[in-house]
Structures are given as C-alpha cells and as structure tokens.
CSV table of C-alpha atoms in Angstrom, one decimal:
chain,number,residue,atom,x,y,z
A,1,UNK,CA,18.7,9.0,3.1
A,2,UNK,CA,19.2,9.3,-0.9
A,3,UNK,CA,16.6,9.1,-3.4
A,4,UNK,CA,14.4,6.5,-4.6
A,5,UNK,CA,13.4,5.0,-8.0
A,6,UNK,CA,10.3,4.6,-9.1
A,7,UNK,CA,8.1,4.4,-12.5
A,8,UNK,CA,5.2,6.8,-12.5
A,9,UNK,CA,2.4,6.7,-14.6
A,10,UNK,CA,2.1,10.0,-15.8
A,11,UNK,CA,-1.0,9.8,-18.8
A,12,UNK,CA,-2.9,6.7,-20.5
A,13,UNK,CA,-0.6,4.1,-21.2
A,14,UNK,CA,2.5,6.1,-20.6
A,15,UNK,CA,5.1,5.5,-17.8
A,16,UNK,CA,8.5,7.2,-16.6
A,17,UNK,CA,11.5,6.5,-14.0
A,18,UNK,CA,11.7,9.5,-11.5
A,19,UNK,CA,13.3,10.4,-8.3
A,20,UNK,CA,11.7,11.0,-5.2
A,21,UNK,CA,13.0,11.2,-1.3
A,22,UNK,CA,13.2,8.6,0.9
A,23,UNK,CA,10.5,8.3,3.1
A,24,UNK,CA,11.1,8.0,6.8
A,25,UNK,CA,9.4,6.1,9.4
A,26,UNK,CA,8.1,8.3,11.9
A,27,UNK,CA,6.2,6.4,15.3
A,28,UNK,CA,3.2,4.6,13.4
A,29,UNK,CA,4.6,4.3,10.2
A,30,UNK,CA,7.7,2.4,8.2
A,31,UNK,CA,9.5,2.1,4.8
A,32,UNK,CA,9.7,-1.5,3.1
A,33,UNK,CA,12.6,-2.1,0.7
A,34,UNK,CA,10.2,-3.9,-2.6
A,35,UNK,CA,11.7,-6.8,-3.7
A,36,UNK,CA,8.9,-8.0,-6.3
A,37,UNK,CA,5.4,-6.0,-7.4
A,38,UNK,CA,3.3,-8.2,-9.1
A,39,UNK,CA,1.6,-7.2,-12.3
A,40,UNK,CA,-2.4,-7.6,-11.7
A,41,UNK,CA,-5.2,-7.4,-14.5
A,42,UNK,CA,-6.3,-4.6,-12.6
A,43,UNK,CA,-3.1,-2.4,-13.4
A,44,UNK,CA,-3.8,-3.1,-17.2
A,45,UNK,CA,-7.0,-1.4,-17.2
A,46,UNK,CA,-5.5,1.4,-14.5
A,47,UNK,CA,-2.6,2.2,-16.6
A,48,UNK,CA,-4.9,3.1,-19.9
A,49,UNK,CA,-6.9,5.5,-17.7
A,50,UNK,CA,-6.4,8.9,-17.3
A,51,UNK,CA,-5.8,9.3,-13.9
A,52,UNK,CA,-3.3,11.7,-11.9
A,53,UNK,CA,-0.1,10.3,-11.8
A,54,UNK,CA,0.8,7.4,-9.5
A,55,UNK,CA,3.0,4.6,-9.0
A,56,UNK,CA,1.2,1.5,-9.5
A,57,UNK,CA,1.5,-1.9,-8.4
A,58,UNK,CA,-0.5,-3.2,-5.4
A,59,UNK,CA,1.0,-6.9,-5.1
A,60,UNK,CA,4.1,-6.3,-2.9
A,61,UNK,CA,6.8,-8.1,-1.0
A,62,UNK,CA,9.6,-6.9,0.5
A,63,UNK,CA,11.5,-6.3,3.3
A,64,UNK,CA,11.2,-3.6,6.5
A,65,UNK,CA,14.4,-1.5,6.7
A,66,UNK,CA,12.9,1.3,8.6
A,67,UNK,CA,9.8,0.9,11.4
A,68,UNK,CA,8.6,3.1,14.1
A,69,UNK,CA,8.0,1.7,17.7
A,70,UNK,CA,4.3,2.2,17.4
A,71,UNK,CA,4.2,0.5,14.5
A,72,UNK,CA,6.4,-2.6,15.2
A,73,UNK,CA,4.2,-3.4,18.4
A,74,UNK,CA,0.8,-3.3,16.3
A,75,UNK,CA,1.7,-4.8,13.3
A,76,UNK,CA,4.0,-7.7,15.4
A,77,UNK,CA,6.8,-6.9,13.0
A,78,UNK,CA,10.8,-5.8,13.2
A,79,UNK,CA,13.1,-3.9,11.1
A,80,UNK,CA,14.8,-7.0,8.5
A,81,UNK,CA,11.1,-8.9,8.5
A,82,UNK,CA,10.3,-10.0,5.3
A,83,UNK,CA,6.5,-9.3,4.5
A,84,UNK,CA,3.4,-9.6,1.6
A,85,UNK,CA,1.2,-5.9,1.7
A,86,UNK,CA,-2.0,-5.9,0.9
A,87,UNK,CA,-3.6,-3.2,-1.1
A,88,UNK,CA,-6.2,-2.2,0.9
A,89,UNK,CA,-5.4,0.6,4.0
A,90,UNK,CA,-8.6,0.8,5.7
A,91,UNK,CA,-9.3,2.8,8.9
A,92,UNK,CA,-9.5,0.2,11.3
A,93,UNK,CA,-12.4,1.7,12.9
A,94,UNK,CA,-15.8,1.3,10.8
A,95,UNK,CA,-18.3,-1.7,11.0
A,96,UNK,CA,-16.6,-3.4,8.0
A,97,UNK,CA,-13.3,-3.2,9.8
A,98,UNK,CA,-14.2,-4.1,13.1
A,99,UNK,CA,-16.3,-7.4,11.3
A,100,UNK,CA,-12.9,-8.5,8.9
A,101,UNK,CA,-14.8,-7.1,6.2
A,102,UNK,CA,-12.1,-4.2,5.8
A,103,UNK,CA,-11.7,-4.5,1.8
A,104,UNK,CA,-15.2,-3.0,2.1
A,105,UNK,CA,-13.9,0.2,4.2
A,106,UNK,CA,-14.5,3.7,2.5
A,107,UNK,CA,-11.2,4.9,4.0
A,108,UNK,CA,-9.9,2.0,0.9
A,109,UNK,CA,-11.7,3.2,-2.0
A,110,UNK,CA,-9.7,4.8,-4.2
A,111,UNK,CA,-13.1,5.2,-6.4
A,112,UNK,CA,-14.2,7.4,-4.2
A,113,UNK,CA,-10.8,9.3,-2.6
A,114,UNK,CA,-9.5,6.6,-0.3
A,115,UNK,CA,-5.8,5.6,0.0
A,116,UNK,CA,-4.8,2.4,-1.2
A,117,UNK,CA,-1.2,1.1,-2.6
A,118,UNK,CA,-1.1,1.2,-6.2
A,119,UNK,CA,-3.7,3.6,-6.9
A,120,UNK,CA,-3.0,6.9,-4.3
A,121,UNK,CA,-1.4,9.5,-6.6
A,122,UNK,CA,2.1,11.1,-6.1
A,123,UNK,CA,0.3,14.5,-5.2
A,124,UNK,CA,-0.4,12.3,-1.7
A,125,UNK,CA,2.8,12.3,0.5
A,126,UNK,CA,5.1,11.2,0.4
A,127,UNK,CA,4.0,10.0,-2.9
A,128,UNK,CA,5.8,6.1,-2.9
A,129,UNK,CA,2.1,4.4,-2.5
A,130,UNK,CA,2.9,1.4,-5.2
A,131,UNK,CA,5.2,-1.3,-5.9
A,132,UNK,CA,7.1,-0.3,-8.9
A,133,UNK,CA,9.4,1.3,-7.2
A,134,UNK,CA,12.6,0.7,-4.8
A,135,UNK,CA,10.8,1.3,-1.6
A,136,UNK,CA,7.5,1.6,-0.4
A,137,UNK,CA,6.3,4.0,2.6
A,138,UNK,CA,4.2,1.7,5.2
A,139,UNK,CA,1.3,3.7,6.1
A,140,UNK,CA,0.2,3.4,9.8
A,141,UNK,CA,-3.1,1.6,8.7
A,142,UNK,CA,-1.1,-0.8,6.3
A,143,UNK,CA,-2.3,-4.5,6.8
A,144,UNK,CA,0.8,-6.8,6.1
A,145,UNK,CA,1.6,-10.6,6.6
A,146,UNK,CA,5.2,-11.9,7.5
A,147,UNK,CA,6.5,-14.5,4.8
A,148,UNK,CA,8.9,-16.9,5.2
A,149,UNK,CA,12.7,-16.7,4.0
A,150,UNK,CA,14.0,-19.0,1.0
A,151,UNK,CA,10.2,-18.3,-0.9
A,152,UNK,CA,11.4,-16.8,-4.0
A,153,UNK,CA,10.0,-13.2,-4.2
A,154,UNK,CA,8.3,-13.4,-7.6
A,155,UNK,CA,6.1,-16.6,-6.0
A,156,UNK,CA,5.2,-14.3,-2.8
A,157,UNK,CA,4.1,-12.1,-5.0
A,158,UNK,CA,1.0,-14.0,-5.9
A,159,UNK,CA,-0.3,-14.0,-2.9
A,160,UNK,CA,-2.9,-11.8,-3.1
A,161,UNK,CA,-4.1,-13.1,-6.6
A,162,UNK,CA,-4.2,-16.4,-4.9
A,163,UNK,CA,-6.3,-15.5,-2.1
A,164,UNK,CA,-8.4,-14.0,-4.5
A,165,UNK,CA,-9.2,-17.7,-5.8
A,166,UNK,CA,-9.3,-19.0,-2.1
A,167,UNK,CA,-11.6,-16.2,-1.1
A,168,UNK,CA,-14.1,-16.9,-4.3
A,169,UNK,CA,-13.9,-20.4,-5.6
A,170,UNK,CA,-14.0,-21.4,-1.5
A,171,UNK,CA,-14.9,-18.9,1.0
A,172,UNK,CA,-17.8,-17.1,-1.4
A,173,UNK,CA,-18.3,-20.5,-3.8
A,174,UNK,CA,-18.4,-23.2,-1.1
A,175,UNK,CA,-16.2,-25.4,-3.7
A,176,UNK,CA,-16.0,-29.1,-2.2
A,177,UNK,CA,-16.2,-31.9,-2.2
A,178,UNK,CA,-19.1,-33.6,-4.7
A,179,UNK,CA,-18.9,-30.0,-6.2
A,180,UNK,CA,-18.2,-29.2,-10.1
A,181,UNK,CA,-17.0,-26.0,-10.9
A,182,UNK,CA,-16.4,-24.2,-13.9
A,183,UNK,CA,-13.9,-21.4,-14.4
A,184,UNK,CA,-14.5,-18.9,-17.5
A,185,UNK,CA,-11.0,-17.3,-17.6
A,186,UNK,CA,-7.7,-18.9,-17.1
A,187,UNK,CA,-5.7,-15.8,-16.2
A,188,UNK,CA,-4.1,-15.2,-12.8
A,189,UNK,CA,-7.3,-15.3,-10.8
A,190,UNK,CA,-8.9,-17.8,-12.4
A,191,UNK,CA,-5.8,-20.1,-11.9
A,192,UNK,CA,-6.1,-19.1,-8.3
A,193,UNK,CA,-9.5,-20.5,-8.2
A,194,UNK,CA,-8.3,-23.6,-9.9
A,195,UNK,CA,-5.5,-24.3,-7.3
A,196,UNK,CA,-8.2,-23.2,-4.4
A,197,UNK,CA,-11.4,-25.7,-5.8
A,198,UNK,CA,-8.5,-28.5,-6.2
A,199,UNK,CA,-7.4,-28.2,-2.6
A,200,UNK,CA,-10.8,-28.0,-1.0
A,201,UNK,CA,-12.0,-31.4,-3.0
A,202,UNK,CA,-14.0,-30.0,-5.7
A,203,UNK,CA,-15.1,-33.5,-7.8
A,204,UNK,CA,-14.5,-32.0,-11.5
A,205,UNK,CA,-13.3,-28.5,-12.0
A,206,UNK,CA,-13.4,-27.1,-15.8
A,207,UNK,CA,-11.9,-24.2,-17.6
A,208,UNK,CA,-12.8,-22.0,-20.4
A,209,UNK,CA,-10.3,-19.8,-22.4
A,210,UNK,CA,-9.5,-18.3,-25.8
A,211,UNK,CA,-7.5,-19.7,-28.2
A,212,UNK,CA,-4.3,-17.3,-27.3
A,213,UNK,CA,-4.8,-18.8,-23.7
A,214,UNK,CA,-3.0,-22.4,-24.5
A,215,UNK,CA,0.0,-21.6,-22.0
A,216,UNK,CA,-2.7,-20.6,-19.4
A,217,UNK,CA,-5.0,-23.3,-20.0
A,218,UNK,CA,-1.9,-26.1,-19.9
A,219,UNK,CA,-1.2,-24.3,-16.5
A,220,UNK,CA,-4.7,-24.9,-15.4
A,221,UNK,CA,-4.4,-28.6,-16.3
A,222,UNK,CA,-1.2,-28.7,-13.7
A,223,UNK,CA,-2.6,-26.7,-11.1
A,224,UNK,CA,-5.6,-29.4,-11.2
A,225,UNK,CA,-8.2,-29.2,-13.7
A,226,UNK,CA,-9.8,-32.1,-15.1
A,227,UNK,CA,-10.8,-30.3,-18.3
A,228,UNK,CA,-10.0,-27.3,-20.5
A,229,UNK,CA,-11.9,-25.9,-23.3
A,230,UNK,CA,-10.3,-23.6,-26.3
A,231,UNK,CA,-13.9,-21.8,-27.0
A,232,UNK,CA,-13.2,-20.3,-30.4
A,233,UNK,CA,-12.4,-24.3,-31.5
A,234,UNK,CA,-15.6,-25.2,-33.0
A,235,UNK,CA,-14.4,-28.9,-32.4
A,236,UNK,CA,-15.4,-27.9,-28.7
A,237,UNK,CA,-18.9,-26.4,-29.3
A,238,UNK,CA,-20.5,-29.6,-28.7
A,239,UNK,CA,-19.0,-30.1,-25.3
A,240,UNK,CA,-19.8,-26.4,-24.5
A,241,UNK,CA,-23.1,-26.6,-25.5
A,242,UNK,CA,-23.6,-30.3,-23.4
A,243,UNK,CA,-22.2,-28.2,-20.1
A,244,UNK,CA,-25.4,-25.5,-21.0
A,245,UNK,CA,-27.7,-28.3,-21.8
A,246,UNK,CA,-27.0,-30.2,-18.6
A,247,UNK,CA,-27.3,-27.0,-16.2
A,248,UNK,CA,-25.6,-29.4,-14.1
A,249,UNK,CA,-22.7,-27.1,-12.6
A,250,UNK,CA,-22.6,-26.0,-8.8
A,251,UNK,CA,-20.1,-22.9,-9.3
A,252,UNK,CA,-19.3,-20.7,-11.8
A,253,UNK,CA,-17.0,-18.4,-11.6
A,254,UNK,CA,-16.5,-15.4,-13.7
A,255,UNK,CA,-12.8,-14.2,-14.2
A,256,UNK,CA,-13.2,-12.9,-17.5
A,257,UNK,CA,-15.1,-10.3,-19.3
A,258,UNK,CA,-18.2,-10.5,-16.9
A,259,UNK,CA,-20.5,-9.5,-20.2
A,260,UNK,CA,-23.0,-11.5,-22.3
A,261,UNK,CA,-20.6,-13.7,-24.4
A,262,UNK,CA,-19.1,-15.3,-20.9
A,263,UNK,CA,-22.1,-14.9,-18.5
A,264,UNK,CA,-25.2,-15.9,-20.9
A,265,UNK,CA,-23.4,-19.6,-21.0
A,266,UNK,CA,-22.8,-19.0,-17.1
A,267,UNK,CA,-26.2,-18.8,-16.3
A,268,UNK,CA,-27.1,-21.5,-18.7
A,269,UNK,CA,-24.8,-24.0,-17.0
A,270,UNK,CA,-25.1,-23.3,-13.7
A,271,UNK,CA,-27.1,-26.4,-11.9
A,272,UNK,CA,-30.2,-25.6,-9.8
A,273,UNK,CA,-29.1,-23.9,-6.3
A,274,UNK,CA,-25.9,-23.7,-7.6
A,275,UNK,CA,-23.6,-20.0,-7.7
A,276,UNK,CA,-22.8,-17.6,-10.6
A,277,UNK,CA,-19.8,-15.3,-9.5
A,278,UNK,CA,-18.6,-12.5,-11.1
A,279,UNK,CA,-14.9,-11.0,-10.4
A,280,UNK,CA,-15.7,-8.2,-12.8
A,281,UNK,CA,-18.0,-6.9,-14.6
A,282,UNK,CA,-18.6,-5.3,-18.2
A,283,UNK,CA,-21.7,-2.8,-16.4
A,284,UNK,CA,-25.2,-2.9,-17.7
A,285,UNK,CA,-25.5,-6.2,-19.4
A,286,UNK,CA,-28.7,-7.3,-22.1
A,287,UNK,CA,-29.7,-10.6,-22.9
A,288,UNK,CA,-29.0,-12.8,-19.9
A,289,UNK,CA,-31.3,-15.9,-19.4
A,290,UNK,CA,-32.4,-14.5,-16.1
A,291,UNK,CA,-35.8,-16.2,-15.8
A,292,UNK,CA,-33.8,-19.2,-16.2
A,293,UNK,CA,-32.1,-18.3,-13.0
A,294,UNK,CA,-35.3,-17.7,-11.2
A,295,UNK,CA,-36.5,-21.4,-12.3
A,296,UNK,CA,-33.4,-22.8,-10.8
A,297,UNK,CA,-33.4,-20.9,-7.8
A,298,UNK,CA,-29.8,-20.0,-8.8
A,299,UNK,CA,-27.8,-17.1,-7.5
A,300,UNK,CA,-25.6,-14.3,-9.2
A,301,UNK,CA,-23.5,-12.4,-7.2
A,302,UNK,CA,-20.5,-10.1,-7.4
A,303,UNK,CA,-17.2,-11.0,-5.6
A,304,UNK,CA,-13.9,-9.0,-5.0
A,305,UNK,CA,-10.9,-9.0,-3.1
A,306,UNK,CA,-10.2,-11.1,-0.4
A,307,UNK,CA,-9.8,-11.6,3.5
A,308,UNK,CA,-6.9,-11.4,5.8
A,309,UNK,CA,-7.2,-15.1,6.5
A,310,UNK,CA,-7.6,-16.0,2.9
A,311,UNK,CA,-4.1,-14.4,2.2
A,312,UNK,CA,-2.9,-16.0,5.0
A,313,UNK,CA,-4.0,-19.5,3.7
A,314,UNK,CA,-2.6,-18.3,0.1
A,315,UNK,CA,1.1,-17.9,1.7
A,316,UNK,CA,1.2,-20.9,3.3
A,317,UNK,CA,0.2,-23.0,0.0
A,318,UNK,CA,2.9,-20.7,-1.7
A,319,UNK,CA,5.9,-21.6,0.9
A,320,UNK,CA,4.8,-25.2,0.9
A,321,UNK,CA,6.1,-26.1,-2.5
A,322,UNK,CA,3.7,-28.7,-2.9
A,323,UNK,CA,2.2,-26.8,-6.2
A,324,UNK,CA,4.0,-25.8,-9.4
A,325,UNK,CA,3.4,-22.2,-8.2
A,326,UNK,CA,6.7,-21.4,-10.0
A,327,UNK,CA,5.4,-21.9,-13.4
A,328,UNK,CA,3.3,-19.5,-13.1
A,329,UNK,CA,5.9,-16.8,-12.6
A,330,UNK,CA,6.4,-16.7,-16.4
A,331,UNK,CA,8.4,-12.9,-16.2
A,332,UNK,CA,10.4,-10.3,-14.1
A,333,UNK,CA,10.9,-7.1,-15.6
A,334,UNK,CA,12.8,-4.5,-14.2
A,335,UNK,CA,11.5,-0.8,-13.5
A,336,UNK,CA,12.7,0.6,-16.7
A,337,UNK,CA,10.7,-2.0,-18.8
A,338,UNK,CA,7.1,-1.4,-16.2
A,339,UNK,CA,5.1,-0.5,-19.5
A,340,UNK,CA,6.2,-4.1,-21.1
A,341,UNK,CA,5.4,-5.8,-17.9
A,342,UNK,CA,2.0,-4.0,-17.9
A,343,UNK,CA,1.7,-5.0,-21.8
A,344,UNK,CA,2.7,-8.1,-21.8
A,345,UNK,CA,0.2,-8.8,-19.0
A,346,UNK,CA,-2.5,-7.4,-21.1
A,347,UNK,CA,-1.5,-9.6,-23.8
A,348,UNK,CA,-0.4,-6.7,-25.9
A,349,UNK,CA,2.9,-8.0,-26.3
A,350,UNK,CA,4.4,-11.6,-27.7
A,351,UNK,CA,5.4,-12.5,-24.2
A,352,UNK,CA,3.0,-15.6,-23.4
A,353,UNK,CA,2.9,-14.4,-20.0
A,354,UNK,CA,0.2,-15.8,-17.0
A,355,UNK,CA,1.8,-14.0,-13.8
A,356,UNK,CA,4.4,-10.9,-14.4
A,357,UNK,CA,6.5,-9.6,-11.2
A,358,UNK,CA,8.2,-6.4,-11.5
A,359,UNK,CA,11.7,-6.2,-9.9
A,360,UNK,CA,13.2,-3.2,-8.7
A,361,UNK,CA,16.4,-3.9,-8.6
A,362,UNK,CA,16.9,-5.4,-11.6
A,363,UNK,CA,18.3,-4.1,-14.7
A,364,UNK,CA,16.6,-2.8,-17.5
A,365,UNK,CA,16.6,-5.2,-20.9
C-alpha cells in the first residue's frame, strides 16, 4: 500500500522526516488520512524533552480510509467519514472509563507507559501514533467524533483546545450569568476559556497577558473579553492592583505558568467561595497567600483535558460559524516544517502565532 511520510521527534528540539509502512486495518481498528494536526502548547514542552523517538501531534482531524467491521460498528462510522480524534486511548473497562472520566484512565497516561496519540514512541507498532504524519493508525480504543463537511480542517483542529476551554470554564468552573471571570494567559487554551465563558453568559471577562501577547489579547476581545491587560505595561498596574484589592472575581483560570508570578495574583483577586483553576503547574510553589484562600473559603484545584461531551460541544461551536475562530488559525505548515511549527507555537520565531496546524500534504516552504 506504499509508504507513509511522517515527522519524527528524534531528540530534544530535533525532528526528521521518515517513511513507515502503511498500516492495515484489522477487524477492530482503522486508518485515518490526516487533514490537519494542531500544535498544542504541550507539544512545545514535549519536543524539548529527552524521550524515545515519536510522532507528535494529538489534535487530529482527517478522513477514514480503511476500517474493520468491528471498529465501524463500535464507532458508528464507515470508510470515507470525516472525524476528529481525541488523544486518549482508554481501556474502556475501568471505573474511570465507565463514568465518562476516561481521560483519567491509567491506560492513556503516557507518563506511566500508557498509550496516547502524540506521545507513544515509534517502537510501538505500527509507529504512526501522531498527527504529524500523512496517516494515523486508529487503535481499537480510539475515541473519535464525526465532523461536518465544508468546515476547514484547520478550524476543526481547534476541537480539543476549545473543548478544554468549555470543560474548565463552564463544567469545572461554573462560569455563567452574574459570574466574573479572569483568564491568565491568552494562548489557545486561554482563548478557549474566554469563548466558553462568553457563551455561558458570564457578566465580565478579563484576560491577562504579556507584551508579546498583543495579537492574542486582541483575539480575546474578539471572542468576548470585556477587558484585556498587558501586565508588563506600568500603565496597567493600578488596574491589576484594583483587581487584587477588590477580591471579587468568581472564577480565575490560570492557563499560563502555574507559578508564583501567576498564582499569587490569582489567589488575591478571587472572591469569597470563588474558584481558582490551574491547567498547568510549575511544581512546588512557595510564597502563595493560602491563608487568604482559607479565610475566603475559596478553592484552588487543577484541571486537565476534556470529556467526550465537551468535544461534541466544541465541534458544534466551530461548525456553527458564529465566532471568528478562523482568525485563531494563524499559521499552517507542512511536514518538512514541523520544527518551525512547534517553535512558532512556543514563541521562538517571529510568526506571532495563535493556533498553528500541520498539514501533512502541504509542500514545505
């Protein structure tokens, strides 16, 4: 059936193109022709780490070109269908899987040897576990969603980050009418939180970013933010101090650093019985005003990933065409330029990106 071209992360900060055999669908598996693979912020960190060679890319959209009969029946799809693929490969049997929290299933935790799209090494047959490839192997435990025709693939590749925003801002954070929200970090996840909070009816949304985030802060306003603040501009310091002094924010979502620089102001500005959610964490953090959190009876907790329902919501939101999501899709690169795509997402180039996608069929620049 020919060879498949893929970009393989071979060492920290280095990738190369390799060819692999085309996988064949067994009765319970399939093969996806990748149309687009979004570049997530976690790809930036993963790319820089020392890890076995692997094909990155877990925000994947494409068309099924080969599928076994058991897989077709279980997934409710057939050859030719267009789908978005979640990164998780849960076991489907444990308590987590049976209560819809399959993102916490141990089988999909790559840190402890689990299998997951965008993380599993090429040493695990058939090697094609990431979307920075022309074709993706569809494991029997794949979680996928049908997506509509006519919607650009690069927009559909936003399904997972937007579902994260819905999961964190609405499901976990209970954003809604008469609730104020502060989002720290206007990356793709932060912007998704803005969109979800706006659709939920939040009364006021503030987004905090840095000098380099000018384009992303503008995007936040287009998605519904009432106020955006460059925290590095001295002119804005009085506004930040006012937010902290008022301590009246119902929900603060830290999608940025998860360290003292972002968490200390987050804990200060949250209201009584408010919530601080952390989608990324720096590890052990000193100097946080935890006593104030106790006195306010406020909560601080981590969030990660999305549920099946959140991805469905994200796909419907994208397909509706009601929001300027096309403007989040700032850059598209081919397989030859995966290194540039990842570095652009990490702010290491002058591309001024928001959400970057890899089109494995696009010629290199």
